[in-house]
DNA sequence: AAACAACGCATTTTT
DNA sequence: TGCGTTGTTT
C-alpha cells in the first residue's frame, strides 16, 4: 500500500484516501487526475473496502477507459476483465444486453452510429413525404438527440408551434421505426438504460446495492441525462446509495455545444451535499511562463469554481508570439521554427500544431508537405466508418438482425445485383403496408423484383447458416467472399486501399476475440433460453433475473453481436499512433487530454479564435476562453502563439484583428518575435508576399492588385488603425475616392463598421 | 449505373 | 476555396 500511495502530493493523497462518501475533485490541467482516479480504485480494492465487482468507473472515451484499465492492472494483481469500467455507452450496452427483455429490446439489438441515424431519419422523411427543405434531416436529428439528452420522450417534449409539433411527431415516428428495426442510437442507449432502472425497482435496487463506489471522469462534460443516470445508479435520495466520486475541471469545459452542462458540478455539490471537495492545483506538466499565461487568461472568466495552477518547475522559456502577414507566411514560420526545434533535438511527435477549426490545417499541411516534414493530422475518417468496412458490417448486421433496414438498404444492391430503385420502392411499400421490416417484406413482393430480392435474402440466410458454428474471424472471411465485396473492389481502379481495409476486418475480429474474452476458455455463450437456467443468472424477487456480477459479456451475447457493438461504439482510433515520428496536427478540441513539449497555437485572430459564432451564444466567449486555456496547458516547455493579418477563408480574403486573448496574457511572460520579413503595404518589393512559398497560387497576386487599385492617398486595405471609440481595427475595404472615401473597418469584437474617412478620426498603427 | 455538372455550405466531437 | 450532396446526362 505504501508503494501505491508513495509520490502522491498531499492533495492527491487526500483525494485517493477519502472515506466512502460523495466527493468532488477539481483537477486542474496536468495535475495527475487520471492517477488519482486509478489509485483511488486500487486503494479501495486493496484495503478491501470494496470488491472489484462493487465498483463502477465511467469515462467518455474508450481511450480513457482503456488507460484506466491499463494503469489499474499495473497497480494491482487482479484481472480487470469483467470490471465495470467503461464509457457511459459501453456500460449501458452491457446493461441492456443483460436485461434486454426488461428493456423491451431484442437480444441482438444493434447500435446506430451518427451516420446510420441520419440515414434512418432521411428515410423516415422521404417515406412520409416531408419537405426536407423545411425539415432538414440534420435539424431533425439534432432535435431528437437533444430531447433524449434531456431525458425526454416525444410525449414529454413541449411544442409551441406547428413546426415544433411536427418535429415532435417525427421524433415519435423515429423511435417507433427504431423499435421495429431493433436498433438504438447513442442517446437511446443511455435513455433506455435510465428508463429501465427508473421503472424496474428490483433491478434498480440490485445495482444500487451493488455499486458501492461510482467514479466519474471528466465530470464537467456530462449532459443532463448522464448526470441523472449517475444520480439513479448512486441511489441519490435512497437510504443506501453508493458513493459518487466525481473528477472534473470546470475550466476545461469545452463541450457545451454537444449538451455538456458544467452546471452539473455545482448541482452535484448541492444535491449530494458534498462535503469532500478537493482541488488539485499542483501542475506537473508546464513551465512557469506557460502556466502564468493560462492562469491569467482564465481569470477573465466569471463563472468559475475557482482554481489556480502552480508549478515547481522554473519560469522556463517565454511564450513566443508571432504576427504573420498572411496565413501562408504563418505556415512558413511554423515550418522554420519546427525545423530549428528538430535541429535542437526535439522529437517531431513532441511538436503539436493546434488550430481552432479544421479548415485552417490545409495551408499548414501544404507547407509541411513542401518542406518534407512528416506530419499526422488527427480526426480523419475512422476505420469502422469507412464505406467499404460499413458495407461488410452491414452484411454481418443482417445475419444477426435482419430487421435492420439501414443495413439492408446499404447492401441489398451493393455490389450490384440488379435490384434497382423500383424494386426497392415496391419493397418499401409492402413493408409500410404490413408494418414490418424490409427483410420480412421480401416475400410480399411479386414478379421479377421479388425473385431478385429473394435471391438476396437467400444469400444472407445461406451465409448465416454456413457460418453459425464458425469462430468470428472465419465468419468474417466467409462473408467477405460470399458478399463479393472483394471481387467488386478488385475490379475498381482505386480499390486497393479498400481491399486492404476489408482484409483487415478479419484481423480486427481476431483481435477482438482475444482482447474481449471471447476466445478459448471463455464462458460459452448460453443463448437466450439457457441463460435463465444457468448459473450465470440469479433469480431476484418477483421473478426478475439479474445476471451475476461477474458474468462476462461473452455470456450475454454472441461474439458476432459483441463485435458489431464494438464496431459502433469504438469506431477505431483516429488518435495519434504513439511513437510515430511525425509532427502532430489537430484542433484544440482534440488536443484535450494530450500534452507535448512544444505547442503552436495558430490563427489567434478575432473571428477565428474566439470564433465569431461564439459571440452569438451566451457564454460563448467564455467557452472559447476555456478552449484557449486547454490549448495553452497542452505545452510542457515551449509555447508559440501566432496570428495572421490576412487569411484566406472560404475563398475570401479576411482581414482579422489579433485575438483579444493576447490582451489577457501576462506581458512579462510573452516574447514578441518580429517577422523575418514584415509585410509592407507601401510598395516594398521584398515583402513577405513575395517571400511566401506558394505565392504562385494566385491569391496573393489578387490581393496585391486589389491593394494597388484601392490605395488612396491616405489609407490602404489591410492597414491597422485606431479609432477613439472602437479601438484597434483593420481596414477591410475602401469604397469611393477623394472626399467621399469610406472605409470598411473590422474592429474585431466591436464588429465591422463603415466610416467616412473625411470625418472619422483614425490613427495609423505602426504594426 | 456510372460519370459529370451544379449547388450550397463551411466551428468544435465522442459515443 | 473545396468538399459533399444532389440532380442530370450518357
PDB file of C-alpha atoms in Angstrom, chain A residues 113-294:
ATOM      1  CA  UNK A 113     -23.763   5.427 -35.298  1.00  0.00           C
ATOM      2  CA  UNK A 114     -24.486   9.042 -36.286  1.00  0.00           C
ATOM      3  CA  UNK A 115     -24.276   8.190 -39.954  1.00  0.00           C
ATOM      4  CA  UNK A 116     -26.816   5.392 -39.606  1.00  0.00           C
ATOM      5  CA  UNK A 117     -29.064   7.553 -37.510  1.00  0.00           C
ATOM      6  CA  UNK A 118     -29.110  10.240 -40.143  1.00  0.00           C
ATOM      7  CA  UNK A 119     -29.969   7.717 -42.819  1.00  0.00           C
ATOM      8  CA  UNK A 120     -32.879   6.401 -40.743  1.00  0.00           C
ATOM      9  CA  UNK A 121     -34.166   9.961 -40.464  1.00  0.00           C
ATOM     10  CA  UNK A 122     -33.745  10.664 -44.164  1.00  0.00           C
ATOM     11  CA  UNK A 123     -35.680   7.513 -44.948  1.00  0.00           C
ATOM     12  CA  UNK A 124     -38.399   8.485 -42.491  1.00  0.00           C
ATOM     13  CA  UNK A 125     -38.766  11.937 -44.028  1.00  0.00           C
ATOM     14  CA  UNK A 126     -38.950  10.518 -47.519  1.00  0.00           C
ATOM     15  CA  UNK A 127     -41.464   7.847 -46.606  1.00  0.00           C
ATOM     16  CA  UNK A 128     -43.745  10.492 -45.148  1.00  0.00           C
ATOM     17  CA  UNK A 129     -43.332  12.998 -47.946  1.00  0.00           C
ATOM     18  CA  UNK A 130     -41.874  15.603 -45.664  1.00  0.00           C
ATOM     19  CA  UNK A 131     -40.269  18.620 -47.230  1.00  0.00           C
ATOM     20  CA  UNK A 132     -36.622  18.278 -46.320  1.00  0.00           C
ATOM     21  CA  UNK A 133     -36.125  21.967 -47.034  1.00  0.00           C
ATOM     22  CA  UNK A 134     -38.419  22.768 -44.162  1.00  0.00           C
ATOM     23  CA  UNK A 135     -37.170  19.895 -42.040  1.00  0.00           C
ATOM     24  CA  UNK A 136     -33.529  19.244 -42.855  1.00  0.00           C
ATOM     25  CA  UNK A 137     -32.543  15.757 -41.677  1.00  0.00           C
ATOM     26  CA  UNK A 138     -29.694  17.211 -39.636  1.00  0.00           C
ATOM     27  CA  UNK A 139     -32.078  19.520 -37.799  1.00  0.00           C
ATOM     28  CA  UNK A 140     -34.444  16.665 -37.052  1.00  0.00           C
ATOM     29  CA  UNK A 141     -31.570  14.586 -35.777  1.00  0.00           C
ATOM     30  CA  UNK A 142     -30.348  17.397 -33.579  1.00  0.00           C
ATOM     31  CA  UNK A 143     -33.857  17.865 -32.196  1.00  0.00           C
ATOM     32  CA  UNK A 144     -34.227  14.188 -31.366  1.00  0.00           C
ATOM     33  CA  UNK A 145     -30.796  13.827 -29.798  1.00  0.00           C
ATOM     34  CA  UNK A 146     -31.247  16.972 -27.826  1.00  0.00           C
ATOM     35  CA  UNK A 147     -34.551  15.758 -26.419  1.00  0.00           C
ATOM     36  CA  UNK A 148     -33.033  12.405 -25.498  1.00  0.00           C
ATOM     37  CA  UNK A 149     -30.064  14.111 -23.856  1.00  0.00           C
ATOM     38  CA  UNK A 150     -32.574  15.931 -21.683  1.00  0.00           C
ATOM     39  CA  UNK A 151     -34.198  12.612 -20.836  1.00  0.00           C
ATOM     40  CA  UNK A 152     -37.384  13.446 -22.723  1.00  0.00           C
ATOM     41  CA  UNK A 153     -39.502  11.123 -24.836  1.00  0.00           C
ATOM     42  CA  UNK A 154     -41.619  12.601 -27.605  1.00  0.00           C
ATOM     43  CA  UNK A 155     -44.735  12.724 -25.413  1.00  0.00           C
ATOM     44  CA  UNK A 156     -42.877  14.824 -22.862  1.00  0.00           C
ATOM     45  CA  UNK A 157     -41.437  17.402 -25.227  1.00  0.00           C
ATOM     46  CA  UNK A 158     -43.161  20.771 -25.211  1.00  0.00           C
ATOM     47  CA  UNK A 159     -44.091  22.100 -28.633  1.00  0.00           C
ATOM     48  CA  UNK A 160     -45.073  25.718 -29.029  1.00  0.00           C
ATOM     49  CA  UNK A 161     -45.742  25.993 -32.733  1.00  0.00           C
ATOM     50  CA  UNK A 162     -46.665  23.908 -35.746  1.00  0.00           C
ATOM     51  CA  UNK A 163     -43.023  23.433 -36.620  1.00  0.00           C
ATOM     52  CA  UNK A 164     -42.142  22.013 -33.230  1.00  0.00           C
ATOM     53  CA  UNK A 165     -45.226  19.832 -33.195  1.00  0.00           C
ATOM     54  CA  UNK A 166     -44.064  18.324 -36.443  1.00  0.00           C
ATOM     55  CA  UNK A 167     -40.599  17.714 -35.014  1.00  0.00           C
ATOM     56  CA  UNK A 168     -42.116  16.013 -32.016  1.00  0.00           C
ATOM     57  CA  UNK A 169     -44.240  13.880 -34.305  1.00  0.00           C
ATOM     58  CA  UNK A 170     -41.151  12.921 -36.280  1.00  0.00           C
ATOM     59  CA  UNK A 171     -39.362  12.073 -33.044  1.00  0.00           C
ATOM     60  CA  UNK A 172     -42.205   9.740 -32.130  1.00  0.00           C
ATOM     61  CA  UNK A 173     -42.169   8.106 -35.553  1.00  0.00           C
ATOM     62  CA  UNK A 174     -38.409   7.771 -35.472  1.00  0.00           C
ATOM     63  CA  UNK A 175     -38.494   5.943 -32.149  1.00  0.00           C
ATOM     64  CA  UNK A 176     -41.190   3.600 -33.427  1.00  0.00           C
ATOM     65  CA  UNK A 177     -39.171   2.901 -36.537  1.00  0.00           C
ATOM     66  CA  UNK A 178     -36.060   2.100 -34.490  1.00  0.00           C
ATOM     67  CA  UNK A 179     -38.075  -0.171 -32.252  1.00  0.00           C
ATOM     68  CA  UNK A 180     -39.414  -2.075 -35.280  1.00  0.00           C
ATOM     69  CA  UNK A 181     -35.886  -2.471 -36.620  1.00  0.00           C
ATOM     70  CA  UNK A 182     -34.337  -3.442 -33.310  1.00  0.00           C
ATOM     71  CA  UNK A 183     -31.809  -0.620 -33.398  1.00  0.00           C
ATOM     72  CA  UNK A 184     -30.841   2.060 -30.901  1.00  0.00           C
ATOM     73  CA  UNK A 185     -28.910   5.271 -31.355  1.00  0.00           C
ATOM     74  CA  UNK A 186     -26.233   6.508 -28.966  1.00  0.00           C
ATOM     75  CA  UNK A 187     -28.502   8.689 -26.876  1.00  0.00           C
ATOM     76  CA  UNK A 188     -31.038   5.868 -26.760  1.00  0.00           C
ATOM     77  CA  UNK A 189     -28.520   3.570 -25.074  1.00  0.00           C
ATOM     78  CA  UNK A 190     -28.437   5.958 -22.147  1.00  0.00           C
ATOM     79  CA  UNK A 191     -32.080   6.912 -22.077  1.00  0.00           C
ATOM     80  CA  UNK A 192     -33.238   3.305 -22.358  1.00  0.00           C
ATOM     81  CA  UNK A 193     -30.985   2.274 -19.501  1.00  0.00           C
ATOM     82  CA  UNK A 194     -32.153   5.206 -17.429  1.00  0.00           C
ATOM     83  CA  UNK A 195     -35.792   4.299 -18.031  1.00  0.00           C
ATOM     84  CA  UNK A 196     -35.148   0.633 -17.365  1.00  0.00           C
ATOM     85  CA  UNK A 197     -33.674   1.366 -13.959  1.00  0.00           C
ATOM     86  CA  UNK A 198     -36.252   4.001 -13.075  1.00  0.00           C
ATOM     87  CA  UNK A 199     -39.127   1.742 -13.895  1.00  0.00           C
ATOM     88  CA  UNK A 200     -37.793  -1.506 -12.525  1.00  0.00           C
ATOM     89  CA  UNK A 201     -37.422  -1.244  -8.775  1.00  0.00           C
ATOM     90  CA  UNK A 202     -35.798  -4.624  -8.020  1.00  0.00           C
ATOM     91  CA  UNK A 203     -33.274  -4.122 -10.756  1.00  0.00           C
ATOM     92  CA  UNK A 204     -32.530  -0.594  -9.644  1.00  0.00           C
ATOM     93  CA  UNK A 205     -32.063  -1.632  -6.058  1.00  0.00           C
ATOM     94  CA  UNK A 206     -29.895  -4.510  -7.100  1.00  0.00           C
ATOM     95  CA  UNK A 207     -27.433  -2.242  -8.871  1.00  0.00           C
ATOM     96  CA  UNK A 208     -27.639   0.490  -6.275  1.00  0.00           C
ATOM     97  CA  UNK A 209     -26.740  -2.015  -3.621  1.00  0.00           C
ATOM     98  CA  UNK A 210     -24.022  -3.438  -5.744  1.00  0.00           C
ATOM     99  CA  UNK A 211     -22.113  -0.351  -6.776  1.00  0.00           C
ATOM    100  CA  UNK A 212     -20.745   0.981  -3.510  1.00  0.00           C
ATOM    101  CA  UNK A 213     -18.389   3.294  -5.325  1.00  0.00           C
ATOM    102  CA  UNK A 214     -19.103   5.128  -8.550  1.00  0.00           C
ATOM    103  CA  UNK A 215     -16.280   7.126 -10.060  1.00  0.00           C
ATOM    104  CA  UNK A 216     -16.696   9.579 -12.931  1.00  0.00           C
ATOM    105  CA  UNK A 217     -14.024  11.079 -15.106  1.00  0.00           C
ATOM    106  CA  UNK A 218     -14.357  14.446 -16.911  1.00  0.00           C
ATOM    107  CA  UNK A 219     -17.457  15.237 -14.912  1.00  0.00           C
ATOM    108  CA  UNK A 220     -17.694  18.730 -16.444  1.00  0.00           C
ATOM    109  CA  UNK A 221     -18.580  17.070 -19.746  1.00  0.00           C
ATOM    110  CA  UNK A 222     -21.664  15.241 -18.512  1.00  0.00           C
ATOM    111  CA  UNK A 223     -25.006  16.160 -20.023  1.00  0.00           C
ATOM    112  CA  UNK A 224     -28.229  16.204 -18.075  1.00  0.00           C
ATOM    113  CA  UNK A 225     -29.165  12.637 -18.908  1.00  0.00           C
ATOM    114  CA  UNK A 226     -25.763  11.357 -17.867  1.00  0.00           C
ATOM    115  CA  UNK A 227     -25.981  13.232 -14.599  1.00  0.00           C
ATOM    116  CA  UNK A 228     -29.414  11.809 -13.893  1.00  0.00           C
ATOM    117  CA  UNK A 229     -28.179   8.363 -14.855  1.00  0.00           C
ATOM    118  CA  UNK A 230     -25.439   8.723 -12.258  1.00  0.00           C
ATOM    119  CA  UNK A 231     -27.894  10.003  -9.668  1.00  0.00           C
ATOM    120  CA  UNK A 232     -30.056   6.982 -10.236  1.00  0.00           C
ATOM    121  CA  UNK A 233     -27.245   4.460 -10.021  1.00  0.00           C
ATOM    122  CA  UNK A 234     -25.748   6.152  -6.983  1.00  0.00           C
ATOM    123  CA  UNK A 235     -29.141   5.858  -5.350  1.00  0.00           C
ATOM    124  CA  UNK A 236     -29.494   9.559  -4.770  1.00  0.00           C
ATOM    125  CA  UNK A 237     -32.411  10.086  -2.434  1.00  0.00           C
ATOM    126  CA  UNK A 238     -32.459   6.487  -1.240  1.00  0.00           C
ATOM    127  CA  UNK A 239     -31.115   5.310   2.110  1.00  0.00           C
ATOM    128  CA  UNK A 240     -28.460   3.031   0.814  1.00  0.00           C
ATOM    129  CA  UNK A 241     -26.770   4.586  -2.192  1.00  0.00           C
ATOM    130  CA  UNK A 242     -23.174   4.276  -3.245  1.00  0.00           C
ATOM    131  CA  UNK A 243     -20.558   6.998  -3.017  1.00  0.00           C
ATOM    132  CA  UNK A 244     -20.137   9.170  -6.071  1.00  0.00           C
ATOM    133  CA  UNK A 245     -16.594  10.321  -6.713  1.00  0.00           C
ATOM    134  CA  UNK A 246     -16.547  12.928  -9.476  1.00  0.00           C
ATOM    135  CA  UNK A 247     -13.406  14.289 -11.040  1.00  0.00           C
ATOM    136  CA  UNK A 248     -13.517  17.255 -13.346  1.00  0.00           C
ATOM    137  CA  UNK A 249     -12.318  20.706 -14.278  1.00  0.00           C
ATOM    138  CA  UNK A 250     -14.830  23.448 -14.971  1.00  0.00           C
ATOM    139  CA  UNK A 251     -12.092  25.434 -16.702  1.00  0.00           C
ATOM    140  CA  UNK A 252     -11.775  22.708 -19.278  1.00  0.00           C
ATOM    141  CA  UNK A 253     -15.450  22.507 -20.130  1.00  0.00           C
ATOM    142  CA  UNK A 254     -15.439  22.871 -23.915  1.00  0.00           C
ATOM    143  CA  UNK A 255     -18.348  20.709 -24.986  1.00  0.00           C
ATOM    144  CA  UNK A 256     -21.405  22.792 -24.197  1.00  0.00           C
ATOM    145  CA  UNK A 257     -22.267  22.665 -27.903  1.00  0.00           C
ATOM    146  CA  UNK A 258     -22.966  18.975 -27.617  1.00  0.00           C
ATOM    147  CA  UNK A 259     -25.038  19.209 -24.485  1.00  0.00           C
ATOM    148  CA  UNK A 260     -22.423  19.133 -21.739  1.00  0.00           C
ATOM    149  CA  UNK A 261     -23.585  21.041 -18.694  1.00  0.00           C
ATOM    150  CA  UNK A 262     -20.840  22.359 -16.402  1.00  0.00           C
ATOM    151  CA  UNK A 263     -23.609  23.284 -14.024  1.00  0.00           C
ATOM    152  CA  UNK A 264     -23.730  19.601 -13.125  1.00  0.00           C
ATOM    153  CA  UNK A 265     -20.676  20.199 -10.973  1.00  0.00           C
ATOM    154  CA  UNK A 266     -22.373  22.677  -8.702  1.00  0.00           C
ATOM    155  CA  UNK A 267     -25.635  20.708  -8.872  1.00  0.00           C
ATOM    156  CA  UNK A 268     -23.745  17.671  -7.678  1.00  0.00           C
ATOM    157  CA  UNK A 269     -22.179  19.608  -4.851  1.00  0.00           C
ATOM    158  CA  UNK A 270     -25.556  20.927  -3.770  1.00  0.00           C
ATOM    159  CA  UNK A 271     -27.813  17.931  -4.352  1.00  0.00           C
ATOM    160  CA  UNK A 272     -25.453  15.384  -2.863  1.00  0.00           C
ATOM    161  CA  UNK A 273     -24.376  17.750  -0.110  1.00  0.00           C
ATOM    162  CA  UNK A 274     -20.797  17.067  -0.981  1.00  0.00           C
ATOM    163  CA  UNK A 275     -18.550  17.575   1.994  1.00  0.00           C
ATOM    164  CA  UNK A 276     -15.345  16.427   0.354  1.00  0.00           C
ATOM    165  CA  UNK A 277     -14.162  18.975  -2.143  1.00  0.00           C
ATOM    166  CA  UNK A 278     -10.512  18.772  -3.089  1.00  0.00           C
ATOM    167  CA  UNK A 279      -8.638  20.942  -5.520  1.00  0.00           C
ATOM    168  CA  UNK A 280      -5.652  19.570  -7.362  1.00  0.00           C
ATOM    169  CA  UNK A 281      -3.715  22.661  -8.319  1.00  0.00           C
ATOM    170  CA  UNK A 282      -0.185  21.378  -8.440  1.00  0.00           C
ATOM    171  CA  UNK A 283       0.759  21.111 -12.093  1.00  0.00           C
ATOM    172  CA  UNK A 284       3.374  18.620 -13.217  1.00  0.00           C
ATOM    173  CA  UNK A 285       3.382  19.483 -16.838  1.00  0.00           C
ATOM    174  CA  UNK A 286       4.181  23.035 -17.815  1.00  0.00           C
ATOM    175  CA  UNK A 287       6.854  25.577 -17.130  1.00  0.00           C
ATOM    176  CA  UNK A 288       6.064  28.785 -15.250  1.00  0.00           C
ATOM    177  CA  UNK A 289       5.505  31.252 -18.070  1.00  0.00           C
ATOM    178  CA  UNK A 290       3.087  28.865 -19.718  1.00  0.00           C
ATOM    179  CA  UNK A 291       1.173  28.301 -16.500  1.00  0.00           C
ATOM    180  CA  UNK A 292       1.107  32.014 -15.665  1.00  0.00           C
ATOM    181  CA  UNK A 293      -0.370  32.653 -19.087  1.00  0.00           C
ATOM    182  CA  UNK A 294      -3.038  30.022 -18.566  1.00  0.00           C
TER     183      UNK A 294
END
